[in-house]
């Protein structure tokens, strides 16, 4: 069974940094493109960033471009999101998901980031 | 203001057919990009419900169906059940924004 487990969320001050991790199990991680999606409390879903299977191509929403960096370590089955210059509006639950068939297929349970 | 427009809420009695609309524009749905739908049960992560406009992942009941026409898409749920109470989101790619976009979400209430 494919499972994704996010970690690294927490409380951080405005202007601070945080690195999220997403560990995959039950899947050949290196075969999958991956993505991060966030959801502010009581709000809808927002695409944040995506990366292809090999890690050579990355994509960002305008709201995080220049502040967030997506990366992956296929030897560790792990996806990362380095978040710098955090703002109050970055407060959200952050989900990682597999990017397959032009859709976000398997999702993790999410990790909460609070900027305050 | 979401790029894709969904009604904030819909409701239906058990057993009825419910539809949720998703309206885009020429840079996303109207450009031919596929629409996906996600179901988010209360307190849980989203789940892929429909991909490629009308395809169901393994395990999704055939009570759920999707379609796309012009700049819009819709999700239909036939024989709605109490267990279907959730938030539903449409998603597509936008060539003007160079990224994925979601609708604002629709809360389904089963009466």
mmCIF file of C-alpha atoms in Angstrom:
data_model
loop_
_atom_site.group_PDB
_atom_site.id
_atom_site.type_symbol
_atom_site.label_atom_id
_atom_site.label_comp_id
_atom_site.label_asym_id
_atom_site.label_seq_id
_atom_site.Cartn_x
_atom_site.Cartn_y
_atom_site.Cartn_z
ATOM 1 C CA UNK A 1 0.000 0.000 0.000
ATOM 2 C CA UNK A 2 1.336 3.413 -0.951
ATOM 3 C CA UNK A 3 1.761 5.751 1.997
ATOM 4 C CA UNK A 4 3.040 9.297 2.285
ATOM 5 C CA UNK A 5 3.974 10.798 5.631
ATOM 6 C CA UNK A 6 4.695 14.498 6.035
ATOM 7 C CA UNK A 7 6.650 16.027 8.894
ATOM 8 C CA UNK A 8 8.450 19.210 9.823
ATOM 9 C CA UNK A 9 5.523 21.519 10.434
ATOM 10 C CA UNK A 10 5.298 23.781 13.448
ATOM 11 C CA UNK A 11 5.161 27.334 14.720
ATOM 12 C CA UNK A 12 7.568 29.829 13.177
ATOM 13 C CA UNK A 13 7.882 33.606 13.321
ATOM 14 C CA UNK A 14 7.322 35.770 10.237
ATOM 15 C CA UNK A 15 10.483 35.882 8.181
ATOM 16 C CA UNK A 16 11.592 32.515 9.488
ATOM 17 C CA UNK A 17 12.301 29.235 7.723
ATOM 18 C CA UNK A 18 11.042 25.686 7.903
ATOM 19 C CA UNK A 19 11.744 22.502 5.966
ATOM 20 C CA UNK A 20 8.980 20.002 5.360
ATOM 21 C CA UNK A 21 9.637 16.367 4.540
ATOM 22 C CA UNK A 22 7.438 13.732 2.944
ATOM 23 C CA UNK A 23 8.534 10.105 3.168
ATOM 24 C CA UNK A 24 7.027 7.593 0.749
ATOM 25 C CA UNK A 25 6.594 3.885 1.392
ATOM 26 C CA UNK A 26 5.082 1.034 -0.572
ATOM 27 C CA UNK A 27 6.028 2.626 -3.886
ATOM 28 C CA UNK A 28 9.054 3.028 -6.145
ATOM 29 C CA UNK A 29 9.444 6.671 -5.231
ATOM 30 C CA UNK A 30 11.842 7.475 -8.068
ATOM 31 C CA UNK A 31 9.123 6.654 -10.604
ATOM 32 C CA UNK A 32 6.768 9.372 -9.408
ATOM 33 C CA UNK A 33 6.522 13.093 -9.898
ATOM 34 C CA UNK A 34 5.467 14.745 -6.656
ATOM 35 C CA UNK A 35 3.652 17.848 -5.539
ATOM 36 C CA UNK A 36 2.867 20.005 -2.509
ATOM 37 C CA UNK A 37 -0.621 21.409 -1.930
ATOM 38 C CA UNK A 38 -1.641 23.563 1.018
ATOM 39 C CA UNK A 39 -4.881 24.454 2.725
ATOM 40 C CA UNK A 40 -5.261 27.458 5.013
ATOM 41 C CA UNK A 41 -7.559 26.907 8.001
ATOM 42 C CA UNK A 42 -11.161 26.800 6.823
ATOM 43 C CA UNK A 43 -10.131 27.559 3.232
ATOM 44 C CA UNK A 44 -9.759 25.698 -0.044
ATOM 45 C CA UNK A 45 -6.871 23.888 -1.668
ATOM 46 C CA UNK A 46 -3.926 25.740 -3.211
ATOM 47 C CA UNK A 47 -1.238 24.159 -5.385
ATOM 48 C CA UNK A 48 2.223 25.125 -4.123
ATOM 49 C CA UNK A 49 4.935 23.308 -6.060
ATOM 50 C CA UNK A 50 5.701 20.215 -8.121
ATOM 51 C CA UNK A 51 8.800 18.286 -9.144
ATOM 52 C CA UNK A 52 9.336 15.618 -11.779
ATOM 53 C CA UNK A 53 10.472 12.096 -10.993
ATOM 54 C CA UNK A 54 14.157 12.765 -11.541
ATOM 55 C CA UNK A 55 14.181 16.092 -9.732
ATOM 56 C CA UNK A 56 15.427 18.058 -12.711
ATOM 57 C CA UNK A 57 12.251 20.048 -13.312
ATOM 58 C CA UNK A 58 10.482 22.104 -10.685
ATOM 59 C CA UNK A 59 7.370 24.264 -10.758
ATOM 60 C CA UNK A 60 6.056 26.886 -8.329
ATOM 61 C CA UNK A 61 2.954 28.916 -7.680
ATOM 62 C CA UNK A 62 3.544 32.656 -7.984
ATOM 63 C CA UNK A 63 2.674 33.060 -4.290
ATOM 64 C CA UNK A 64 5.770 31.092 -3.212
ATOM 65 C CA UNK A 65 8.202 31.579 -6.095
ATOM 66 C CA UNK A 66 11.563 32.781 -4.867
ATOM 67 C CA UNK A 67 10.802 31.809 -1.257
ATOM 68 C CA UNK A 68 10.103 28.070 -1.391
ATOM 69 C CA UNK A 69 12.282 25.337 -2.896
ATOM 70 C CA UNK A 70 11.079 21.842 -3.711
ATOM 71 C CA UNK A 71 13.580 18.994 -3.896
ATOM 72 C CA UNK A 72 13.776 15.253 -3.506
ATOM 73 C CA UNK A 73 16.199 12.532 -2.495
ATOM 74 C CA UNK A 74 15.192 9.378 -4.333
ATOM 75 C CA UNK A 75 17.713 7.307 -2.354
ATOM 76 C CA UNK A 76 15.779 8.212 0.788
ATOM 77 C CA UNK A 77 12.284 8.097 -0.753
ATOM 78 C CA UNK A 78 11.848 11.628 0.514
ATOM 79 C CA UNK A 79 10.373 14.844 -0.857
ATOM 80 C CA UNK A 80 11.244 18.206 0.672
ATOM 81 C CA UNK A 81 9.875 21.717 0.758
ATOM 82 C CA UNK A 82 12.272 24.378 2.024
ATOM 83 C CA UNK A 83 10.252 27.403 3.042
ATOM 84 C CA UNK A 84 12.034 30.723 3.633
ATOM 85 C CA UNK A 85 10.820 34.249 4.350
ATOM 86 C CA UNK A 86 7.608 32.861 5.749
ATOM 87 C CA UNK A 87 4.562 35.081 5.989
ATOM 88 C CA UNK A 88 1.336 34.886 7.968
ATOM 89 C CA UNK A 89 -0.483 33.934 4.763
ATOM 90 C CA UNK A 90 1.650 30.795 4.491
ATOM 91 C CA UNK A 91 -0.159 29.395 7.531
ATOM 92 C CA UNK A 92 -1.776 26.182 6.314
ATOM 93 C CA UNK A 93 -1.782 22.434 6.352
ATOM 94 C CA UNK A 94 0.729 21.234 3.789
ATOM 95 C CA UNK A 95 0.035 18.008 1.906
ATOM 96 C CA UNK A 96 2.373 16.060 -0.327
ATOM 97 C CA UNK A 97 0.896 13.965 -3.108
ATOM 98 C CA UNK A 98 1.971 11.852 -6.046
ATOM 99 C CA UNK A 99 1.528 13.509 -9.422
ATOM 100 C CA UNK A 100 0.240 10.891 -11.838
ATOM 101 C CA UNK A 101 -1.997 10.948 -14.896
ATOM 102 C CA UNK A 102 -1.981 14.753 -14.635
ATOM 103 C CA UNK A 103 -3.687 14.519 -11.258
ATOM 104 C CA UNK A 104 -2.670 14.385 -7.626
ATOM 105 C CA UNK A 105 -3.336 10.780 -6.776
ATOM 106 C CA UNK A 106 -2.033 9.592 -3.407
ATOM 107 C CA UNK A 107 -2.015 12.141 -0.563
ATOM 108 C CA UNK A 108 -0.347 12.267 2.812
ATOM 109 C CA UNK A 109 -2.172 13.245 5.973
ATOM 110 C CA UNK A 110 -0.657 16.725 6.052
ATOM 111 C CA UNK A 111 1.526 18.754 8.387
ATOM 112 C CA UNK A 112 0.480 22.086 9.892
ATOM 113 C CA UNK A 113 2.580 25.213 9.512
ATOM 114 C CA UNK A 114 1.717 28.258 11.598
ATOM 115 C CA UNK A 115 3.459 31.562 10.950
ATOM 116 C CA UNK A 116 2.902 33.906 13.867
ATOM 117 C CA UNK B 1 -11.210 34.556 -5.607
ATOM 118 C CA UNK B 2 -10.483 31.154 -7.133
ATOM 119 C CA UNK B 3 -9.611 30.782 -10.806
ATOM 120 C CA UNK B 4 -12.167 27.974 -11.119
ATOM 121 C CA UNK B 5 -15.652 28.836 -9.851
ATOM 122 C CA UNK B 6 -17.738 26.359 -7.883
ATOM 123 C CA UNK B 7 -20.978 26.874 -5.946
ATOM 124 C CA UNK B 8 -20.180 27.146 -2.215
ATOM 125 C CA UNK B 9 -22.757 24.532 -1.318
ATOM 126 C CA UNK B 10 -25.183 21.986 -2.719
ATOM 127 C CA UNK B 11 -27.597 19.667 -0.977
ATOM 128 C CA UNK B 12 -29.744 16.673 -1.717
ATOM 129 C CA UNK B 13 -31.830 14.029 -0.039
ATOM 130 C CA UNK B 14 -30.512 10.481 0.193
ATOM 131 C CA UNK B 15 -30.922 8.684 -3.113
ATOM 132 C CA UNK B 16 -31.156 11.845 -5.176
ATOM 133 C CA UNK B 17 -28.813 12.964 -7.940
ATOM 134 C CA UNK B 18 -26.604 15.943 -7.182
ATOM 135 C CA UNK B 19 -24.374 17.896 -9.554
ATOM 136 C CA UNK B 20 -21.523 20.290 -8.822
ATOM 137 C CA UNK B 21 -20.397 22.725 -11.486
ATOM 138 C CA UNK B 22 -16.907 24.073 -12.117
ATOM 139 C CA UNK B 23 -16.546 27.082 -14.399
ATOM 140 C CA UNK B 24 -13.195 28.074 -15.829
ATOM 141 C CA UNK B 25 -11.955 30.183 -18.710
ATOM 142 C CA UNK B 26 -10.072 30.018 -21.980
ATOM 143 C CA UNK B 27 -6.693 29.587 -20.283
ATOM 144 C CA UNK B 28 -7.648 26.467 -18.363
ATOM 145 C CA UNK B 29 -10.696 24.270 -18.979
ATOM 146 C CA UNK B 30 -11.554 26.133 -22.189
ATOM 147 C CA UNK B 31 -8.045 25.473 -23.494
ATOM 148 C CA UNK B 32 -8.682 21.755 -23.310
ATOM 149 C CA UNK B 33 -6.848 20.983 -20.095
ATOM 150 C CA UNK B 34 -8.280 18.065 -18.183
ATOM 151 C CA UNK B 35 -10.340 18.516 -15.040
ATOM 152 C CA UNK B 36 -9.855 16.477 -11.901
ATOM 153 C CA UNK B 37 -12.141 16.244 -8.883
ATOM 154 C CA UNK B 38 -11.240 15.628 -5.252
ATOM 155 C CA UNK B 39 -13.320 14.671 -2.253
ATOM 156 C CA UNK B 40 -12.318 15.858 1.206
ATOM 157 C CA UNK B 41 -14.196 14.260 4.071
ATOM 158 C CA UNK B 42 -14.263 16.269 7.312
ATOM 159 C CA UNK B 43 -10.881 16.310 9.024
ATOM 160 C CA UNK B 44 -9.130 14.228 6.394
ATOM 161 C CA UNK B 45 -6.803 14.720 3.441
ATOM 162 C CA UNK B 46 -8.260 15.166 -0.042
ATOM 163 C CA UNK B 47 -8.823 12.072 -2.158
ATOM 164 C CA UNK B 48 -8.736 11.854 -5.954
ATOM 165 C CA UNK B 49 -12.269 11.135 -7.147
ATOM 166 C CA UNK B 50 -12.215 11.773 -10.909
ATOM 167 C CA UNK B 51 -9.219 12.310 -13.197
ATOM 168 C CA UNK B 52 -8.995 13.231 -16.848
ATOM 169 C CA UNK B 53 -12.521 14.714 -16.822
ATOM 170 C CA UNK B 54 -14.400 11.457 -16.449
ATOM 171 C CA UNK B 55 -12.163 8.624 -15.238
ATOM 172 C CA UNK B 56 -12.538 7.002 -11.825
ATOM 173 C CA UNK B 57 -9.529 5.671 -9.917
ATOM 174 C CA UNK B 58 -9.808 2.126 -8.701
ATOM 175 C CA UNK B 59 -12.155 1.886 -5.735
ATOM 176 C CA UNK B 60 -14.285 4.935 -6.509
ATOM 177 C CA UNK B 61 -17.944 3.894 -6.899
ATOM 178 C CA UNK B 62 -19.574 4.431 -10.275
ATOM 179 C CA UNK B 63 -22.121 6.667 -8.532
ATOM 180 C CA UNK B 64 -19.539 9.386 -9.140
ATOM 181 C CA UNK B 65 -19.111 10.672 -12.698
ATOM 182 C CA UNK B 66 -17.505 13.653 -14.345
ATOM 183 C CA UNK B 67 -17.821 15.546 -17.598
ATOM 184 C CA UNK B 68 -16.326 18.566 -19.329
ATOM 185 C CA UNK B 69 -17.756 20.862 -21.985
ATOM 186 C CA UNK B 70 -16.403 24.161 -23.229
ATOM 187 C CA UNK B 71 -15.104 26.182 -20.304
ATOM 188 C CA UNK B 72 -16.958 24.158 -17.676
ATOM 189 C CA UNK B 73 -16.979 20.789 -16.003
ATOM 190 C CA UNK B 74 -19.332 19.030 -13.663
ATOM 191 C CA UNK B 75 -19.346 16.269 -11.098
ATOM 192 C CA UNK B 76 -22.474 14.175 -10.698
ATOM 193 C CA UNK B 77 -23.296 11.959 -7.740
ATOM 194 C CA UNK B 78 -26.201 9.605 -8.228
ATOM 195 C CA UNK B 79 -27.937 7.965 -5.280
ATOM 196 C CA UNK B 80 -26.272 10.356 -2.842
ATOM 197 C CA UNK B 81 -25.544 8.906 0.596
ATOM 198 C CA UNK B 82 -24.858 10.397 4.021
ATOM 199 C CA UNK B 83 -21.274 9.174 3.687
ATOM 200 C CA UNK B 84 -20.849 11.479 0.685
ATOM 201 C CA UNK B 85 -21.070 14.589 2.875
ATOM 202 C CA UNK B 86 -17.784 16.299 2.141
ATOM 203 C CA UNK B 87 -16.098 19.174 0.366
ATOM 204 C CA UNK B 88 -15.523 18.670 -3.361
ATOM 205 C CA UNK B 89 -12.857 20.486 -5.376
ATOM 206 C CA UNK B 90 -12.275 20.720 -9.104
ATOM 207 C CA UNK B 91 -8.784 21.246 -10.505
ATOM 208 C CA UNK B 92 -7.193 22.004 -13.840
ATOM 209 C CA UNK B 93 -4.058 23.500 -15.354
ATOM 210 C CA UNK B 94 -3.915 27.170 -16.276
ATOM 211 C CA UNK B 95 -1.626 28.205 -19.133
ATOM 212 C CA UNK B 96 -1.710 31.877 -18.176
ATOM 213 C CA UNK B 97 -0.633 31.182 -14.596
ATOM 214 C CA UNK B 98 1.696 28.329 -15.572
ATOM 215 C CA UNK B 99 0.382 26.165 -12.783
ATOM 216 C CA UNK B 100 -2.375 24.080 -11.337
ATOM 217 C CA UNK B 101 -5.534 25.783 -10.107
ATOM 218 C CA UNK B 102 -8.356 24.627 -7.872
ATOM 219 C CA UNK B 103 -11.944 25.663 -7.496
ATOM 220 C CA UNK B 104 -12.989 27.192 -4.195
ATOM 221 C CA UNK B 105 -14.700 23.988 -3.139
ATOM 222 C CA UNK B 106 -18.324 22.919 -2.748
ATOM 223 C CA UNK B 107 -19.770 21.589 0.485
ATOM 224 C CA UNK B 108 -22.241 18.771 -0.088
ATOM 225 C CA UNK B 109 -24.923 18.393 2.555
ATOM 226 C CA UNK B 110 -27.114 15.287 2.559
ATOM 227 C CA UNK B 111 -30.482 16.258 3.977
#
